[in-house]
Coordinates of N, CA and C in Angstrom, one line a residue:
X13 N 125.4 51.2 135.0 CA 126.8 51.2 134.8 C 127.2 50.1 133.9
X14 N 128.1 50.3 133.0 CA 128.6 49.3 132.2 C 129.9 48.7 132.8
X15 N 130.2 47.5 132.3 CA 131.4 46.8 132.9 C 132.7 47.5 132.4
X16 N 132.6 48.4 131.4 CA 133.8 49.0 130.8 C 134.0 50.4 131.6
X17 N 133.3 50.6 132.6 CA 133.4 51.9 133.4 C 134.8 51.9 134.1
X18 N 135.4 53.0 134.2 CA 136.6 53.1 135.0 C 136.4 53.0 136.5
X19 N 137.3 52.3 137.2 CA 137.2 52.1 138.6 C 137.0 53.4 139.3
X20 N 137.7 54.5 138.9 CA 137.7 55.8 139.6 C 136.2 56.3 139.6
X21 N 135.5 56.0 138.6 CA 134.1 56.5 138.6 C 133.3 55.6 139.5
X22 N 133.5 54.3 139.5 CA 132.8 53.4 140.4 C 133.0 53.7 141.8
X23 N 134.3 54.1 142.2 CA 134.6 54.4 143.5 C 133.8 55.6 144.1
X24 N 133.4 56.5 143.2 CA 132.6 57.6 143.6 C 131.1 57.2 143.9
X25 N 130.8 56.0 143.4 CA 129.4 55.5 143.7 C 129.3 54.6 144.9
X26 N 130.5 54.4 145.5 CA 130.5 53.5 146.7 C 129.5 54.0 147.8
X27 N 128.6 53.2 148.2 CA 127.6 53.6 149.2 C 126.3 54.2 148.6
X28 N 126.4 54.5 147.3 CA 125.2 55.1 146.6 C 124.5 54.0 145.8
X29 N 125.2 53.2 145.0 CA 124.6 52.2 144.1 C 124.3 51.0 145.0
X30 N 123.1 50.4 144.8 CA 122.7 49.2 145.5 C 122.9 48.0 144.7
X31 N 122.7 48.2 143.4 CA 122.7 47.1 142.4 C 123.5 47.5 141.2
X32 N 124.4 46.6 140.8 CA 125.1 46.8 139.5 C 124.7 45.7 138.6
X33 N 124.4 46.0 137.3 CA 124.0 45.1 136.3 C 124.8 45.3 135.0
X34 N 126.1 45.0 135.1 CA 126.9 45.2 133.9 C 126.8 44.1 132.8
X35 N 127.0 44.6 131.6 CA 127.1 43.6 130.5 C 128.5 43.3 130.3
X36 N 128.9 42.1 130.2 CA 130.3 41.6 130.0 C 130.3 40.8 128.8
X37 N 131.0 41.2 127.8 CA 131.0 40.5 126.5 C 132.3 39.8 126.2
X38 N 133.4 40.4 126.3 CA 134.6 39.9 125.7 C 135.8 39.7 126.7
X39 N 136.3 38.6 127.0 CA 137.6 38.5 127.7 C 138.8 38.6 126.7
X40 N 138.5 38.8 125.5 CA 139.4 38.8 124.4 C 139.5 40.3 123.9
X41 N 140.6 40.9 124.2 CA 140.8 42.3 123.8 C 140.7 42.5 122.3
X42 N 141.2 41.5 121.5 CA 141.1 41.7 120.1 C 139.7 41.7 119.6
X43 N 138.9 40.8 120.1 CA 137.4 40.8 119.7 C 136.8 42.1 120.2
X44 N 137.1 42.5 121.4 CA 136.5 43.7 121.9 C 136.8 45.0 121.1
X45 N 138.1 45.0 120.7 CA 138.5 46.1 119.8 C 137.9 46.1 118.4
X46 N 137.8 44.9 117.9 CA 137.2 44.7 116.6 C 135.7 45.0 116.5
X47 N 135.0 44.3 117.4 CA 133.5 44.4 117.3 C 132.8 45.4 118.2
X48 N 133.5 45.8 119.3 CA 132.9 46.8 120.2 C 133.6 48.1 120.3
X49 N 134.7 48.2 119.5 CA 135.5 49.4 119.5 C 135.9 49.8 120.9
X50 N 136.3 48.8 121.7 CA 136.7 49.0 123.1 C 138.1 48.5 123.4
X51 N 139.1 49.4 123.2 CA 140.5 48.9 123.5 C 140.6 48.7 125.0
X52 N 141.5 47.7 125.3 CA 141.8 47.3 126.7 C 140.6 47.0 127.5
X53 N 139.7 46.4 126.8 CA 138.4 46.1 127.4 C 138.5 45.2 128.6
X54 N 139.2 44.0 128.5 CA 139.2 43.0 129.6 C 139.8 43.5 130.8
X55 N 140.9 44.3 130.8 CA 141.5 44.8 132.0 C 140.5 45.8 132.7
X56 N 139.9 46.6 131.9 CA 138.9 47.5 132.5 C 137.7 46.8 133.1
X57 N 137.2 45.8 132.4 CA 136.1 45.0 132.9 C 136.4 44.3 134.2
X58 N 137.6 43.6 134.2 CA 137.9 42.8 135.5 C 138.1 43.8 136.6
X59 N 138.7 44.9 136.4 CA 138.9 45.9 137.5 C 137.5 46.4 138.0
X60 N 136.6 46.7 137.0 CA 135.3 47.2 137.3 C 134.5 46.2 138.1
X61 N 134.5 44.9 137.6 CA 133.7 43.9 138.3 C 134.2 43.7 139.7
X62 N 135.5 43.7 139.9 CA 136.0 43.5 141.3 C 135.5 44.6 142.2
X63 N 135.5 45.9 141.6 CA 135.1 47.0 142.4 C 133.6 46.9 142.7
X64 N 132.8 46.6 141.7 CA 131.4 46.5 141.9 C 131.1 45.4 143.0
X65 N 131.7 44.3 142.9 CA 131.5 43.2 143.8 C 131.9 43.6 145.2
X66 N 133.1 44.3 145.3 CA 133.5 44.8 146.6 C 132.5 45.7 147.3
X67 N 131.8 46.5 146.5 CA 130.9 47.5 147.0 C 129.5 46.8 147.4
X68 N 129.0 46.0 146.5 CA 127.6 45.5 146.8 C 127.5 44.0 147.0
X69 N 128.6 43.2 146.8 CA 128.5 41.8 147.0 C 127.7 41.0 146.0
X70 N 127.3 39.8 146.4 CA 126.5 39.0 145.5 C 125.0 39.5 145.5
X71 N 124.3 39.2 144.5 CA 122.9 39.6 144.4 C 122.1 39.0 145.5
X72 N 121.3 39.9 146.1 CA 120.3 39.5 147.1 C 118.9 39.8 146.6
X73 N 118.0 38.9 147.0 CA 116.6 39.0 146.6 C 115.7 38.9 147.8
X74 N 114.6 39.6 147.7 CA 113.6 39.5 148.8 C 112.7 38.3 148.6
X75 N 111.8 38.1 149.5 CA 110.9 36.9 149.4 C 110.0 36.9 148.2
X76 N 109.9 38.0 147.5 CA 109.1 38.0 146.2 C 110.0 37.8 145.0
X77 N 111.3 37.6 145.2 CA 112.2 37.4 144.1 C 112.7 38.7 143.4
X78 N 112.5 39.8 144.1 CA 113.0 41.1 143.6 C 114.4 41.4 144.1
X79 N 115.3 41.8 143.2 CA 116.6 42.2 143.7 C 116.6 43.3 144.6
X80 N 117.4 43.2 145.7 CA 117.5 44.3 146.7 C 118.9 44.9 146.7
X81 N 119.8 44.2 146.2 CA 121.2 44.7 146.2 C 122.1 43.7 145.6
X82 N 123.3 44.1 145.2 CA 124.3 43.2 144.7 C 124.6 43.3 143.3
X83 N 125.4 42.3 142.8 CA 125.9 42.3 141.4 C 125.2 41.3 140.6
X84 N 124.7 41.7 139.4 CA 124.1 40.8 138.5 C 124.8 41.0 137.2
X85 N 125.5 40.0 136.7 CA 126.3 40.1 135.4 C 125.5 39.6 134.3
X86 N 125.4 40.3 133.2 CA 124.7 39.9 132.0 C 125.8 39.5 130.9
X87 N 125.6 38.4 130.3 CA 126.5 38.0 129.2 C 125.8 37.6 128.0
X88 N 126.0 38.2 126.9 CA 125.4 37.9 125.6 C 126.3 36.9 124.9
X89 N 125.9 35.7 124.7 CA 126.6 34.7 124.0 C 126.7 35.1 122.5
X90 N 127.9 35.3 122.0 CA 128.2 35.7 120.6 C 128.5 34.4 119.7
X91 N 128.0 34.5 118.5 CA 128.3 33.3 117.6 C 129.8 33.2 117.4
X92 N 130.3 32.0 117.3 CA 131.7 31.6 117.1 C 132.6 32.1 118.2
X93 N 132.1 32.4 119.4 CA 132.9 32.9 120.5 C 132.6 32.2 121.8
X94 N 132.5 30.8 121.7 CA 132.2 30.0 122.9 C 133.4 30.2 123.9
X95 N 134.6 30.1 123.4 CA 135.8 30.2 124.3 C 135.8 31.5 125.0
X96 N 135.4 32.6 124.3 CA 135.3 33.9 124.9 C 134.3 33.9 126.0
X97 N 133.1 33.3 125.8 CA 132.1 33.3 126.8 C 132.6 32.4 128.0
X98 N 133.3 31.4 127.7 CA 133.8 30.5 128.8 C 134.8 31.3 129.7
X99 N 135.6 32.2 129.0 CA 136.5 33.0 129.8 C 135.7 34.0 130.7
X100 N 134.6 34.5 130.3 CA 133.8 35.4 131.1 C 133.3 34.6 132.3
X101 N 132.8 33.4 132.1 CA 132.2 32.5 133.1 C 133.3 32.2 134.2
X102 N 134.5 31.8 133.7 CA 135.6 31.5 134.6 C 135.9 32.7 135.5
X103 N 136.0 33.9 134.9 CA 136.4 35.0 135.7 C 135.3 35.3 136.7
X104 N 134.1 35.3 136.3 CA 133.0 35.6 137.2 C 132.9 34.6 138.3
X105 N 133.1 33.3 138.0 CA 133.1 32.3 139.1 C 134.3 32.5 140.1
X106 N 135.4 33.0 139.5 CA 136.5 33.3 140.4 C 136.3 34.5 141.3
X107 N 135.5 35.4 140.9 CA 135.1 36.6 141.7 C 134.2 36.1 142.8
X108 N 133.2 35.3 142.5 CA 132.4 34.6 143.5 C 131.5 33.6 142.8
X109 N 131.5 32.4 143.3 CA 130.6 31.4 142.7 C 129.1 31.7 142.9
X110 N 128.8 32.6 143.8 CA 127.5 33.0 144.1 C 127.0 34.2 143.2
X111 N 127.9 34.6 142.2 CA 127.5 35.7 141.3 C 126.3 35.2 140.5
X112 N 125.3 36.1 140.4 CA 124.1 35.8 139.5 C 124.5 36.2 138.1
X113 N 124.3 35.3 137.1 CA 124.7 35.6 135.8 C 123.5 35.3 134.9
X114 N 123.1 36.3 134.1 CA 122.1 36.2 133.1 C 122.8 35.9 131.8
X115 N 122.6 34.6 131.3 CA 123.2 34.2 130.1 C 122.2 34.4 129.0
X116 N 122.6 35.3 128.1 CA 121.6 35.8 127.1 C 121.9 35.2 125.7
X117 N 120.9 34.8 125.0 CA 121.1 34.3 123.7 C 120.4 35.1 122.6
X118 N 120.3 36.3 122.7 CA 119.4 37.1 121.9 C 120.2 37.9 120.8
X119 N 121.5 37.6 120.6 CA 122.2 38.4 119.6 C 121.7 38.1 118.2
X120 N 121.5 39.2 117.5 CA 121.1 39.1 116.1 C 121.9 40.1 115.3
X121 N 122.5 39.7 114.2 CA 123.3 40.7 113.4 C 122.4 41.7 112.7
X122 N 122.9 42.9 112.7 CA 122.2 44.0 112.0 C 123.2 44.8 111.2
X123 N 122.7 45.6 110.3 CA 123.5 46.5 109.6 C 124.8 45.9 109.0
X124 N 125.9 46.4 109.3 CA 127.2 45.9 108.7 C 127.5 44.5 109.1
X125 N 127.1 44.0 110.2 CA 127.3 42.7 110.7 C 126.7 41.7 109.8
X126 N 125.7 42.0 109.1 CA 125.0 41.2 108.1 C 125.6 41.2 106.7
X127 N 126.2 42.3 106.4 CA 126.5 42.5 105.0 C 128.0 42.7 104.7
X128 N 128.8 42.9 105.6 CA 130.2 43.2 105.3 C 131.1 41.9 105.7
X129 N 131.9 41.5 104.8 CA 132.8 40.4 105.0 C 133.6 40.4 106.3
X130 N 134.0 41.7 106.7 CA 134.7 41.9 107.9 C 134.0 41.3 109.2
X131 N 132.7 41.2 109.1 CA 131.9 40.7 110.3 C 131.4 39.3 110.1
X132 N 132.0 38.5 109.1 CA 131.6 37.2 108.9 C 131.5 36.3 110.1
X133 N 132.4 36.5 111.1 CA 132.4 35.7 112.3 C 131.2 35.9 113.1
X134 N 130.5 37.0 113.0 CA 129.3 37.3 113.9 C 128.1 37.6 113.0
X135 N 128.0 37.1 111.8 CA 126.9 37.4 110.9 C 125.7 36.5 111.1
X136 N 125.6 35.9 112.2 CA 124.4 35.0 112.6 C 124.2 35.0 114.0
X137 N 123.0 34.5 114.5 CA 122.8 34.4 115.9 C 123.5 33.2 116.5
X138 N 123.6 33.1 117.8 CA 124.3 32.0 118.4 C 123.4 30.8 118.3
X139 N 124.0 29.6 118.2 CA 123.3 28.4 118.0 C 122.9 27.8 119.4
X140 N 122.0 26.9 119.4 CA 121.6 26.2 120.7 C 122.9 25.5 121.2
X141 N 123.6 24.9 120.3 CA 124.8 24.1 120.8 C 125.8 25.1 121.5
X142 N 126.1 26.2 120.9 CA 127.0 27.2 121.5 C 126.5 27.6 122.8
X143 N 125.2 27.9 122.9 CA 124.6 28.4 124.2 C 124.7 27.3 125.2
X144 N 124.4 26.1 124.9 CA 124.5 25.0 125.9 C 126.0 24.8 126.3
X145 N 126.9 24.9 125.4 CA 128.3 24.8 125.8 C 128.7 25.8 126.9
X146 N 128.2 27.0 126.7 CA 128.5 28.1 127.6 C 127.9 27.8 129.0
X147 N 126.6 27.4 129.0 CA 125.9 27.1 130.2 C 126.6 25.9 130.9
X148 N 127.0 24.9 130.2 CA 127.7 23.8 130.8 C 129.0 24.2 131.4
X149 N 129.7 25.1 130.7 CA 131.0 25.6 131.3 C 130.8 26.4 132.5
X150 N 129.7 27.3 132.5 CA 129.4 28.1 133.6 C 129.2 27.2 134.9
X151 N 128.5 26.2 134.7 CA 128.2 25.2 135.8 C 129.5 24.5 136.2
X152 N 130.3 24.1 135.3 CA 131.6 23.4 135.6 C 132.5 24.4 136.4
X153 N 132.4 25.7 136.1 CA 133.2 26.7 136.8 C 132.7 26.9 138.2
X154 N 131.5 26.4 138.5 CA 130.9 26.6 139.8 C 129.8 27.5 139.9
X155 N 129.3 28.1 138.8 CA 128.2 29.1 138.8 C 126.9 28.3 138.8
X156 N 126.0 28.6 139.7 CA 124.7 27.9 139.8 C 123.6 29.0 139.7
X157 N 123.9 30.2 140.0 CA 122.8 31.2 140.0 C 122.8 31.8 138.6
X158 N 122.1 31.1 137.7 CA 122.1 31.4 136.3 C 120.6 31.7 135.9
X159 N 120.4 32.8 135.1 CA 119.2 33.0 134.5 C 119.4 32.6 133.0
X160 N 118.6 31.7 132.5 CA 118.8 31.1 131.2 C 117.7 31.4 130.3
X161 N 118.0 31.3 129.0 CA 117.1 31.5 127.9 C 116.5 30.1 127.6
X162 N 115.3 29.9 128.2 CA 114.7 28.5 128.1 C 114.4 28.1 126.6
X163 N 114.2 29.1 125.7 CA 114.0 28.7 124.3 C 115.2 28.0 123.7
X164 N 116.4 28.3 124.2 CA 117.6 27.7 123.7 C 117.8 26.3 124.4
X165 N 117.1 26.0 125.4 CA 117.3 24.7 126.1 C 116.1 23.9 126.1
X166 N 115.1 24.2 125.4 CA 113.8 23.5 125.5 C 113.8 22.0 125.2
X167 N 114.7 21.6 124.4 CA 114.7 20.2 124.0 C 115.6 19.3 124.9
X168 N 116.2 19.9 125.9 CA 117.1 19.2 126.8 C 116.7 19.3 128.2
X169 N 116.5 18.2 128.9 CA 116.1 18.2 130.3 C 117.3 18.5 131.1
X170 N 117.1 18.9 132.4 CA 118.1 19.2 133.3 C 118.6 20.6 133.3
X171 N 118.1 21.4 132.4 CA 118.5 22.9 132.3 C 117.3 23.7 132.8
X172 N 117.4 24.2 134.0 CA 116.4 25.0 134.5 C 117.0 26.3 135.1
X173 N 116.2 27.3 135.2 CA 116.7 28.5 135.8 C 117.1 28.3 137.2
X174 N 118.3 28.6 137.6 CA 118.8 28.3 138.9 C 118.8 29.6 139.8
X175 N 117.9 30.5 139.4 CA 117.9 31.8 140.2 C 117.3 31.7 141.5

């Protein structure tokens, strides 16, 4: 299930889904409409995340580290959108500081994002500095259950997977 799913659909899955793993990209409706062609994205996402969390709660793992139920939010850090990422982290922390968040740094521009001026803002991958700012902000917001891209943090001590 995506985070842009309508709550009415999610309600039909109540008691059926054990784990939700939505991708959450934009708390900014303008960026969502521009880059993801997703109007009213943030309102849909916040409603969906609340419903997912209501149904399954925080991510639970067994003694082998395998997820057995709950919510795991994935966030792809986009270039030039640190404030946007910070908005996602604040919302998720407000939902529950025990939310497990996979902070992803794998964005690479392809196709028109590389060649058209319209996409200049996202025509590169995220920088290590941008990624670190997002991780710092996530922790400041109270999130500690973070899965991090160690390659973006390799030269800085104190950043470890807190899963």
